[in-house]
Short mmCIF file of C-alpha atoms and ligand atoms in Angstrom, two decimals:
data_model
loop_
_atom_site.label_atom_id
_atom_site.label_comp_id
_atom_site.label_asym_id
_atom_site.label_seq_id
_atom_site.Cartn_x
_atom_site.Cartn_y
_atom_site.Cartn_z
CA MET A 180 0.07 -0.21 0.01
CA LYS A 181 1.21 3.50 -0.80
CA VAL A 182 1.26 6.09 2.08
CA THR A 183 2.02 9.79 1.20
CA VAL A 184 3.62 11.75 3.93
CA GLY A 185 3.13 15.53 3.72
CA VAL A 186 5.90 17.29 5.69
CA CYS A 187 5.26 21.08 6.60
CA GLY A 188 7.49 23.76 7.91
CA GLY A 189 7.85 23.18 11.58
CA ILE A 190 10.86 22.34 14.03
CA ALA A 191 9.31 18.69 14.28
CA ALA A 192 9.83 18.35 10.59
CA TYR A 193 12.96 16.34 11.27
CA LYS A 194 10.48 13.62 13.04
CA ALA A 195 8.95 12.92 9.69
CA ALA A 196 12.03 11.02 8.73
CA GLU A 197 11.54 8.68 11.85
CA LEU A 198 7.76 8.38 10.73
CA VAL A 199 8.83 7.29 7.16
CA ARG A 200 11.11 4.83 8.63
CA ALA A 201 8.52 3.35 11.09
CA LEU A 202 5.87 3.11 8.12
CA GLN A 203 8.26 1.27 5.93
CA LYS A 204 8.85 -1.22 8.62
CA HIS A 205 4.99 -2.10 7.96
CA ALA A 206 5.93 -2.86 4.47
CA LEU A 207 4.28 0.48 3.20
CA ASP A 208 5.50 2.14 0.11
CA VAL A 209 6.15 5.73 1.34
CA HIS A 210 6.07 8.82 -0.76
CA VAL A 211 6.91 12.41 0.39
CA VAL A 212 5.62 15.66 -0.20
CA MET A 213 7.24 18.76 1.31
CA THR A 214 5.93 22.34 1.50
CA GLN A 215 8.42 25.30 0.83
CA ALA A 216 8.73 25.95 4.41
CA ALA A 217 9.39 22.32 5.42
CA GLN A 218 12.54 22.69 2.87
CA GLN A 219 14.04 25.29 5.51
CA PHE A 220 14.16 22.59 8.23
CA VAL A 221 15.05 19.35 6.30
CA GLN A 222 16.45 18.67 2.77
CA PRO A 223 14.44 16.98 0.26
CA LEU A 224 17.44 14.68 -0.27
CA THR A 225 16.92 13.10 3.36
CA PHE A 226 13.48 11.89 2.43
CA ALA A 227 14.51 10.92 -1.16
CA ALA A 228 17.25 8.69 0.18
CA LEU A 229 14.84 7.13 2.91
CA THR A 230 12.08 6.48 0.44
CA GLY A 231 13.99 5.60 -2.68
CA HIS A 232 11.46 7.91 -4.53
CA LYS A 233 11.53 11.58 -5.82
CA VAL A 234 10.24 14.13 -3.19
CA ILE A 235 7.63 16.41 -4.68
CA THR A 236 8.63 19.95 -3.45
CA GLY A 237 6.45 22.16 -5.45
CA MET A 238 3.91 22.67 -7.99
CA TRP A 239 5.82 24.26 -10.81
CA GLU A 240 9.53 23.91 -10.13
CA THR A 241 12.17 22.31 -12.51
CA PRO A 242 13.76 19.27 -11.15
CA ASP A 243 16.65 20.07 -8.88
CA GLU A 244 19.61 18.22 -7.74
CA SER A 245 18.60 17.93 -4.06
CA GLY A 246 16.19 15.02 -4.61
CA GLY A 247 13.53 17.36 -5.23
CA SER A 248 11.34 16.92 -8.19
CA ALA A 249 8.99 19.12 -10.15
CA ALA A 250 5.14 18.44 -10.27
CA SER A 251 2.97 19.11 -13.17
CA SER A 252 -0.83 19.53 -12.32
CA ILE A 253 -1.21 16.04 -13.94
CA GLU A 254 1.32 14.69 -11.37
CA HIS A 255 -0.73 15.99 -8.53
CA MET A 256 -4.09 14.13 -9.83
CA ASP A 257 -1.88 11.07 -10.06
CA ALA A 258 -0.56 11.25 -6.69
CA ALA A 259 -4.15 12.02 -5.14
CA GLN A 260 -5.42 8.91 -7.04
CA THR A 261 -2.81 6.57 -6.16
CA THR A 262 -2.44 7.07 -2.60
CA ASP A 263 -3.99 4.71 0.17
CA ALA A 264 -3.46 7.50 2.70
CA LEU A 265 -2.20 11.12 3.46
CA VAL A 266 -0.47 11.77 6.42
CA VAL A 267 0.55 15.24 7.45
CA VAL A 268 3.64 15.56 9.92
CA PRO A 269 4.15 17.93 11.42
CA ALA A 270 0.74 19.83 10.55
CA THR A 271 1.30 23.35 10.98
CA ALA A 272 -1.56 25.84 12.03
CA ASN A 273 -0.93 27.09 8.49
CA ILE A 274 -1.77 23.81 6.76
CA LEU A 275 -4.79 23.03 8.98
CA ALA A 276 -6.31 26.49 8.05
CA LYS A 277 -5.69 25.89 4.53
CA PHE A 278 -7.25 22.32 4.50
CA ALA A 279 -10.27 23.61 6.59
CA ILE A 280 -11.05 26.37 4.13
CA GLY A 281 -10.11 24.51 0.97
CA ILE A 282 -7.18 26.73 -0.24
CA ALA A 283 -5.00 25.00 -2.92
CA ASP A 284 -1.86 27.08 -3.42
CA ASP A 285 0.88 24.55 -3.32
CA PHE A 286 1.25 20.96 -3.89
CA LEU A 287 0.13 19.30 -0.51
CA SER A 288 -2.99 21.51 -0.12
CA THR A 289 -3.77 20.55 -3.69
CA LEU A 290 -3.13 16.90 -3.11
CA TYR A 291 -5.43 17.18 0.01
CA LEU A 292 -8.38 18.53 -1.95
CA ALA A 293 -7.87 16.14 -4.91
CA THR A 294 -7.55 12.91 -2.89
CA THR A 295 -10.28 10.62 -1.61
CA ALA A 296 -7.88 8.46 0.46
CA PRO A 297 -8.40 9.07 4.20
CA VAL A 298 -6.30 11.76 5.71
CA ILE A 299 -4.49 11.89 8.91
CA VAL A 300 -2.95 14.96 10.54
CA ALA A 301 -0.60 15.07 13.33
CA PRO A 302 -0.36 18.85 14.45
CA ALA A 303 2.65 20.29 16.34
CA MET A 304 3.18 24.03 17.11
CA ASN A 305 3.30 26.58 19.86
CA VAL A 306 0.99 26.21 22.62
CA ASN A 307 -0.80 29.26 21.97
CA MET A 308 -1.12 28.48 18.45
CA TRP A 309 -2.66 25.26 19.10
CA GLN A 310 -5.16 26.66 21.83
CA HIS A 311 -6.07 29.62 19.57
CA PRO A 312 -9.83 29.27 18.82
CA ALA A 313 -9.04 29.75 15.08
CA THR A 314 -6.89 26.66 15.18
CA GLN A 315 -9.38 24.77 17.32
CA ALA A 316 -12.02 25.65 15.11
CA ASN A 317 -10.31 24.43 12.01
CA VAL A 318 -9.32 21.12 13.70
CA GLU A 319 -12.97 20.71 14.54
CA THR A 320 -14.02 21.40 10.98
CA LEU A 321 -11.55 18.73 9.78
CA ALA A 322 -12.66 16.10 12.22
CA THR A 323 -16.23 16.38 11.16
CA ARG A 324 -15.00 15.91 7.68
CA ASN A 325 -13.42 12.64 8.64
CA VAL A 326 -9.71 13.82 8.74
CA ARG A 327 -8.04 11.60 11.56
CA ILE A 328 -6.48 13.93 14.19
CA VAL A 329 -3.45 12.55 16.15
CA SER A 330 -3.69 15.47 18.66
CA PRO A 331 -0.35 16.97 19.97
CA GLU A 332 1.09 15.93 23.51
CA SER A 333 1.66 18.26 26.38
CA GLY A 334 5.35 19.01 27.29
CA TYR A 335 8.48 21.28 26.88
CA LEU A 336 8.12 23.14 23.29
CA ALA A 337 11.00 24.12 21.11
CA CYS A 338 9.79 27.49 21.37
CA GLY A 339 10.63 27.32 25.05
CA MET A 340 7.06 27.32 26.36
CA THR A 341 5.53 24.31 27.98
CA GLY A 342 2.05 23.04 27.09
CA ALA A 343 0.25 21.18 24.46
CA GLY A 344 1.68 21.31 20.99
CA ARG A 345 4.40 18.83 20.80
CA LEU A 346 4.33 16.41 17.82
CA ALA A 347 2.45 13.04 19.08
CA GLU A 348 4.83 9.95 19.30
CA THR A 349 5.73 8.18 16.10
CA GLU A 350 3.88 5.04 17.38
CA ALA A 351 0.66 6.85 17.79
CA ILE A 352 0.89 8.38 14.26
CA VAL A 353 2.06 4.90 12.84
CA GLU A 354 -1.10 3.43 14.74
CA ALA A 355 -3.53 5.99 13.31
CA VAL A 356 -2.21 5.37 9.80
CA LEU A 357 -2.43 1.56 10.17
CA SER A 358 -6.07 1.76 11.72
CA VAL A 359 -7.23 4.15 8.92
CA LEU A 360 -5.84 1.71 6.29
CA HIS A 361 -7.19 -1.46 7.97
CA HIS A 362 -10.49 0.32 8.44
CA ARG A 363 -10.85 0.50 4.45
CA ASN A 364 -13.18 -2.25 3.45
CA ASP A 365 -13.33 -4.19 6.48
CA LEU A 366 -17.23 -3.90 6.37
CA VAL A 367 -17.51 -5.19 2.76
CA GLY A 368 -20.17 -7.64 2.25
CA GLU A 369 -21.90 -6.53 5.43
CA THR A 370 -25.33 -4.66 5.39
CA VAL A 371 -25.77 -2.27 8.44
CA LEU A 372 -28.94 -1.14 9.41
CA VAL A 373 -28.68 2.11 11.35
CA THR A 374 -31.51 3.86 13.00
CA ALA A 375 -31.17 7.63 13.88
CA GLY A 376 -32.92 10.65 15.28
CA GLY A 377 -35.77 10.96 17.68
CA THR A 378 -39.23 9.73 16.76
CA ARG A 379 -42.36 12.01 17.13
CA GLU A 380 -45.67 11.21 18.18
CA ALA A 381 -48.40 13.57 17.05
CA LEU A 382 -50.91 15.09 19.49
CA ASP A 383 -52.59 17.01 17.14
CA PRO A 384 -51.83 18.34 13.30
CA VAL A 385 -49.13 20.89 14.81
CA ARG A 386 -47.81 19.58 18.04
CA PHE A 387 -45.99 16.51 18.81
CA LEU A 388 -44.21 14.57 21.71
CA GLY A 389 -40.40 14.35 20.80
CA ASN A 390 -37.06 14.14 22.31
CA ARG A 391 -33.73 16.19 22.05
CA SER A 392 -32.04 13.63 19.87
CA SER A 393 -30.17 15.32 16.82
CA GLY A 394 -29.40 12.21 15.03
CA LYS A 395 -25.76 13.05 14.77
CA MET A 396 -24.38 10.01 16.38
CA GLY A 397 -26.60 7.60 14.12
CA TYR A 398 -25.55 9.64 10.96
CA ALA A 399 -21.86 9.44 11.91
CA MET A 400 -22.38 5.65 12.42
CA ALA A 401 -23.87 5.26 9.16
CA GLU A 402 -21.23 7.42 7.38
CA ALA A 403 -18.49 5.52 8.99
CA ALA A 404 -19.85 2.09 8.09
CA GLN A 405 -20.47 3.17 4.54
CA LYS A 406 -16.79 4.44 4.18
CA ARG A 407 -15.68 1.09 5.40
CA GLY A 408 -17.46 -0.71 2.44
CA ALA A 409 -20.80 -1.63 4.17
CA ARG A 410 -24.13 -1.54 2.33
CA VAL A 411 -25.91 0.89 4.83
CA ILE A 412 -29.69 1.27 5.36
CA LEU A 413 -30.27 4.49 7.45
CA VAL A 414 -33.84 4.43 8.90
CA THR A 415 -34.10 7.95 10.16
CA ALA A 416 -36.64 10.05 12.09
CA PRO A 417 -36.86 13.71 11.30
CA THR A 418 -33.45 15.52 11.69
CA ALA A 419 -31.79 18.52 10.43
CA LEU A 420 -28.80 16.56 9.04
CA ARG A 421 -27.94 15.56 5.29
CA ALA A 422 -27.82 11.91 5.01
CA PRO A 423 -24.44 10.38 3.96
CA ALA A 424 -23.89 9.81 0.33
CA ASP A 425 -24.70 6.40 -0.95
CA CYS A 426 -26.77 5.19 2.00
CA GLU A 427 -30.39 3.93 1.45
CA VAL A 428 -32.36 6.21 3.36
CA VAL A 429 -35.76 5.26 4.79
CA SER A 430 -37.45 8.60 6.47
CA VAL A 431 -39.86 7.87 9.17
CA THR A 432 -41.72 9.88 11.91
CA THR A 433 -43.18 7.62 14.55
CA THR A 434 -41.96 4.89 16.57
CA GLU A 435 -44.35 2.58 14.81
CA GLU A 436 -43.24 3.76 11.22
CA MET A 437 -39.79 3.11 12.39
CA ARG A 438 -40.63 -0.35 13.83
CA GLN A 439 -42.28 -1.29 10.47
CA ALA A 440 -39.05 0.12 8.39
CA VAL A 441 -36.88 -1.78 10.58
CA LEU A 442 -38.62 -5.00 10.78
CA SER A 443 -39.32 -5.20 6.98
CA ARG A 444 -35.59 -4.94 6.30
CA LEU A 445 -34.20 -7.17 9.05
CA GLU A 446 -33.72 -9.96 6.53
CA GLN A 447 -31.25 -7.99 4.72
CA ALA A 448 -29.19 -6.92 7.71
CA SER A 449 -26.14 -8.50 9.34
CA ILE A 450 -25.56 -5.80 11.88
CA VAL A 451 -28.28 -3.52 13.42
CA ILE A 452 -27.39 -0.37 15.21
CA LYS A 453 -30.21 1.07 17.20
CA SER A 454 -28.85 4.58 17.81
CA ALA A 455 -32.54 6.30 17.47
CA ALA A 456 -34.04 7.86 20.60
CA VAL A 457 -37.25 6.18 20.34
CA ALA A 458 -40.57 7.44 21.63
CA ASP A 459 -41.85 5.03 24.34
CA TYR A 460 -45.40 6.34 24.66
CA ARG A 461 -47.82 7.73 22.17
CA PRO A 462 -51.21 9.60 22.66
CA LYS A 463 -53.85 7.16 22.76
CA VAL A 464 -56.09 9.41 20.65
CA GLN A 465 -54.53 12.04 18.24
CA ALA A 466 -56.75 15.17 17.93
CA GLY A 467 -57.97 15.66 14.33
CA GLN A 468 -57.97 19.40 14.95
CA LYS A 469 -55.62 21.79 16.69
CA LEU A 470 -56.08 21.38 20.57
CA ARG A 471 -57.43 24.62 22.00
CA ARG A 472 -56.25 26.22 25.14
CA SER A 473 -58.84 25.51 27.91
CA GLY A 474 -57.41 24.85 31.39
CA PRO A 475 -55.39 21.92 32.66
CA LEU A 476 -54.84 19.08 30.01
CA THR A 477 -54.18 15.58 30.81
CA LEU A 478 -52.69 13.45 28.07
CA ASP A 479 -53.75 9.70 27.85
CA LEU A 480 -50.69 7.77 26.76
CA GLU A 481 -50.22 4.20 25.43
CA PRO A 482 -46.74 2.26 25.11
CA THR A 483 -45.16 1.97 21.61
CA GLY A 484 -43.49 -1.21 20.64
CA ASP A 485 -40.01 -1.93 21.73
CA ILE A 486 -38.15 -2.18 18.35
CA LEU A 487 -35.04 -3.33 19.73
CA ARG A 488 -36.45 -6.22 21.87
CA GLU A 489 -38.16 -7.40 18.55
CA VAL A 490 -35.23 -7.17 16.45
CA VAL A 491 -33.33 -9.38 19.06
CA ALA A 492 -36.32 -11.74 19.14
CA LEU A 493 -36.20 -12.04 15.18
CA ARG A 494 -32.53 -11.88 14.52
CA HIS A 495 -30.92 -14.30 12.25
CA PRO A 496 -27.84 -16.32 13.22
CA GLY A 497 -24.78 -14.28 12.97
CA MET A 498 -26.62 -10.89 13.12
CA LEU A 499 -25.03 -8.42 15.66
CA VAL A 500 -27.58 -6.16 17.35
CA ILE A 501 -26.32 -3.05 19.11
CA GLY A 502 -28.54 -0.64 21.41
CA PHE A 503 -27.93 2.72 22.71
CA ALA A 504 -28.91 4.28 26.04
CA ALA A 505 -28.95 7.61 27.20
CA GLU A 506 -28.88 7.98 30.79
CA THR A 507 -29.01 10.72 33.15
CA ASP A 508 -28.41 9.22 36.40
CA ASP A 509 -26.74 5.89 37.67
CA ALA A 510 -25.57 5.44 33.91
CA LEU A 511 -23.74 2.29 34.44
CA ALA A 512 -26.28 0.48 36.46
CA HIS A 513 -29.04 1.51 34.18
CA GLY A 514 -26.90 0.68 31.04
CA ARG A 515 -26.23 -3.00 32.44
CA GLU A 516 -29.78 -3.57 33.27
CA LYS A 517 -30.76 -2.47 29.69
CA LEU A 518 -28.30 -4.61 28.21
CA MET A 519 -29.87 -7.67 29.90
CA ARG A 520 -33.46 -6.69 29.44
CA LYS A 521 -33.01 -5.99 25.83
CA GLY A 522 -30.87 -9.01 24.97
CA ALA A 523 -28.54 -6.94 22.73
CA ASP A 524 -25.02 -7.93 21.97
CA ALA A 525 -23.82 -4.43 23.24
CA ILE A 526 -25.19 -1.25 24.54
CA VAL A 527 -23.55 2.07 23.88
CA LEU A 528 -24.05 3.88 27.01
CA ASN A 529 -24.26 7.72 27.02
CA ASP A 530 -24.18 9.80 30.13
CA VAL A 531 -26.22 12.86 28.63
CA SER A 532 -25.94 14.60 31.98
CA ARG A 533 -22.22 15.48 30.94
CA GLU A 534 -21.71 18.95 29.71
CA GLY A 535 -20.42 19.10 26.14
CA VAL A 536 -21.12 15.89 24.94
CA GLY A 537 -24.43 13.83 23.91
CA PHE A 538 -27.44 15.54 22.47
CA ASP A 539 -26.88 17.87 19.66
CA SER A 540 -23.22 18.16 20.37
CA ASP A 541 -20.63 17.14 17.72
CA ARG A 542 -18.73 15.23 20.33
CA ASN A 543 -19.53 12.33 22.55
CA ALA A 544 -18.09 10.10 25.34
CA VAL A 545 -19.57 6.71 25.76
CA THR A 546 -19.16 3.32 27.46
CA PHE A 547 -19.38 0.24 25.32
CA LEU A 548 -20.99 -2.49 27.26
CA THR A 549 -21.30 -6.17 26.52
CA GLN A 550 -21.85 -9.05 28.77
CA ASP A 551 -18.29 -9.26 30.01
CA ARG A 552 -16.65 -5.89 29.00
CA SER A 553 -17.09 -2.23 29.64
CA ILE A 554 -14.78 -0.13 27.47
CA GLU A 555 -14.63 3.60 28.12
CA MET A 556 -14.40 5.77 25.28
CA ALA A 557 -12.95 9.26 26.05
CA GLU A 558 -14.71 12.27 24.66
CA MET A 559 -14.03 12.93 20.85
CA PRO A 560 -15.75 13.87 17.56
CA LYS A 561 -18.69 11.74 16.91
CA ARG A 562 -17.38 10.61 13.72
CA GLU A 563 -14.24 9.55 15.35
CA LEU A 564 -16.11 7.59 17.84
CA ALA A 565 -18.17 5.99 15.28
CA ASP A 566 -15.09 4.44 13.96
CA HIS A 567 -13.96 2.95 17.50
CA LEU A 568 -17.33 1.64 18.07
CA LEU A 569 -17.34 -0.04 14.84
CA ASP A 570 -14.09 -1.62 15.67
CA GLU A 571 -15.71 -3.02 18.85
CA ILE A 572 -18.59 -4.14 17.05
CA LEU A 573 -16.54 -6.06 14.47
CA ALA A 574 -14.33 -7.37 17.42
CA LEU A 575 -17.70 -9.20 18.81
CA ARG A 576 -17.35 -11.60 15.94
CA ARG A 577 -13.78 -12.65 17.23
CA PRO A 578 -13.30 -15.61 19.46
CA ARG A 579 -13.45 -14.49 23.08
CA GLN A 580 -10.02 -15.92 23.74
CA VAL A 581 -8.37 -13.64 21.41
CA LEU A 582 -10.11 -10.63 23.00
CA ALA A 583 -8.78 -11.77 26.17
CA GLU A 584 -5.36 -11.96 25.03
CA ALA A 585 -5.61 -8.59 23.55
CA ASP A 586 -6.75 -7.29 26.75
CA ALA A 587 -3.68 -8.82 28.50
CA GLY A 588 -1.34 -7.02 25.88
CA LEU A 589 -0.40 -10.38 24.44
CA PRO A 590 0.08 -10.50 20.75
CA VAL A 591 -2.86 -11.26 18.76
CA ALA A 592 -2.86 -14.13 16.16
CA ALA A 593 -1.89 -12.99 12.70
CA GLY A 594 -4.99 -12.16 10.51
CA ASP A 595 -6.70 -10.47 13.38
N1 CTP B 618 -35.70 1.40 21.66
C1 CTP B 618 -36.37 0.72 20.81
N2 CTP B 618 -37.81 0.97 20.81
C2 CTP B 618 -38.25 1.67 21.91
C3 CTP B 618 -37.75 2.08 22.88
C4 CTP B 618 -36.01 2.05 22.73
O1 CTP B 618 -36.03 0.11 19.84
N3 CTP B 618 -39.83 1.69 22.06
C5 CTP B 618 -34.18 0.99 21.63
C6 CTP B 618 -33.29 2.48 21.41
O2 CTP B 618 -33.35 2.67 20.17
C7 CTP B 618 -32.00 2.27 22.22
C8 CTP B 618 -32.32 1.28 23.25
O3 CTP B 618 -33.73 0.60 22.68
O4 CTP B 618 -31.32 1.44 21.15
C9 CTP B 618 -32.65 1.94 24.49
O5 CTP B 618 -33.54 2.83 24.48
P1 CTP B 618 -34.09 3.70 25.81
O6 CTP B 618 -35.09 4.66 25.51
O7 CTP B 618 -32.88 4.27 26.60
O8 CTP B 618 -34.64 2.52 26.65
P2 CTP B 618 -35.99 2.02 27.41
O9 CTP B 618 -36.30 0.55 26.94
O10 CTP B 618 -36.99 3.09 26.55
O11 CTP B 618 -35.86 2.26 28.71
P3 CTP B 618 -36.07 3.64 29.69
O12 CTP B 618 -36.97 4.65 28.93
O13 CTP B 618 -36.87 3.15 30.98
O14 CTP B 618 -34.56 4.16 29.97
#
């Protein structure tokens, strides 16, 4: 597989050489692109010698004798199409801003726009630059666009300051590259049925009983599964979101509509992810006309069907069924109880009382609960979290012994 390393102009540019070596140890064919500024820190010849390939140093220059080369506009399209991943090390505040806005004024920024391969950025810069709202907003934008961020570490920085901004360890960057490459196509052949959003139960023609679910987590799951090669059926209650491209979208409003949409497609699904927040009750009688104000009002409600339990009851062999639980109190106990009661393979437990995560947020922190495991997933963008959840969902298919060995830090058998 071919990996392109984009080197930017930062003091950590020399560490890109170490990364190139580390990636080669995993039998990856590494190519290097350098920005103008990067060449102030490291000679292109270093990377040319390490990789055995010409280093692309600019859009228009003629070949020089230092190992750098010219790149024609055709060449950047070729590089964009043939690479399996683009990893930018160190990613400066400048390149993050260019990527976020879509400026293409040099080879690396053009390559970023032109490639459909996964992109990983490992930022490194002065602590104030890293913490600046502009940089943080750009990083957030890139994360929501599916760029994998390998966050910088805290420590003593080359500028003499101490704080976050030091390039992540080479191993962490290598791990991100390998995981991104590994993700490609690991869901080929699977049909993933995802439910998303919050269902609504009408009280009258203008009002409904609903909930605060934005659908973002479910849409992130659908997009991540689709990117990894699955066929995705997204059964969605109303949201303000644009459905990921190439998913089969089924729009529903009520719990009963969602139930029918899910059950009628269950045959086709190999993995069911029930991230929707489903109304548990609906009005017994729906007013045909707008309810008028006239003193206190009592609503007579009846329970809706529990779709997750029905899915579990009707599942076919080999199907994985994953539920979600949004809890406000005693989250772990409620999550465990729900796992048992619903009979799902796993519950993604969401403590929505925590600030900054959960409903309508772009970020989330969850616990992945199975019969015998409880995996904490720290706060991160929902799209990134979706990939971690899919990793764990797929791991449910692996024999338990292998999981136990992985937990104990023992080597996992080849092929896993
Ligand atoms: N769920 C479902 N059908 C319902 C209610 C919930 O399929 N009528 C699914 C949700 O999509 C979610 C899981 O069950 O995956 C847990 O939902 P939650 O509302 O937390 O569970 P409830 O059974 O409604 O329990 P409670 O309201 O008591 O917390």
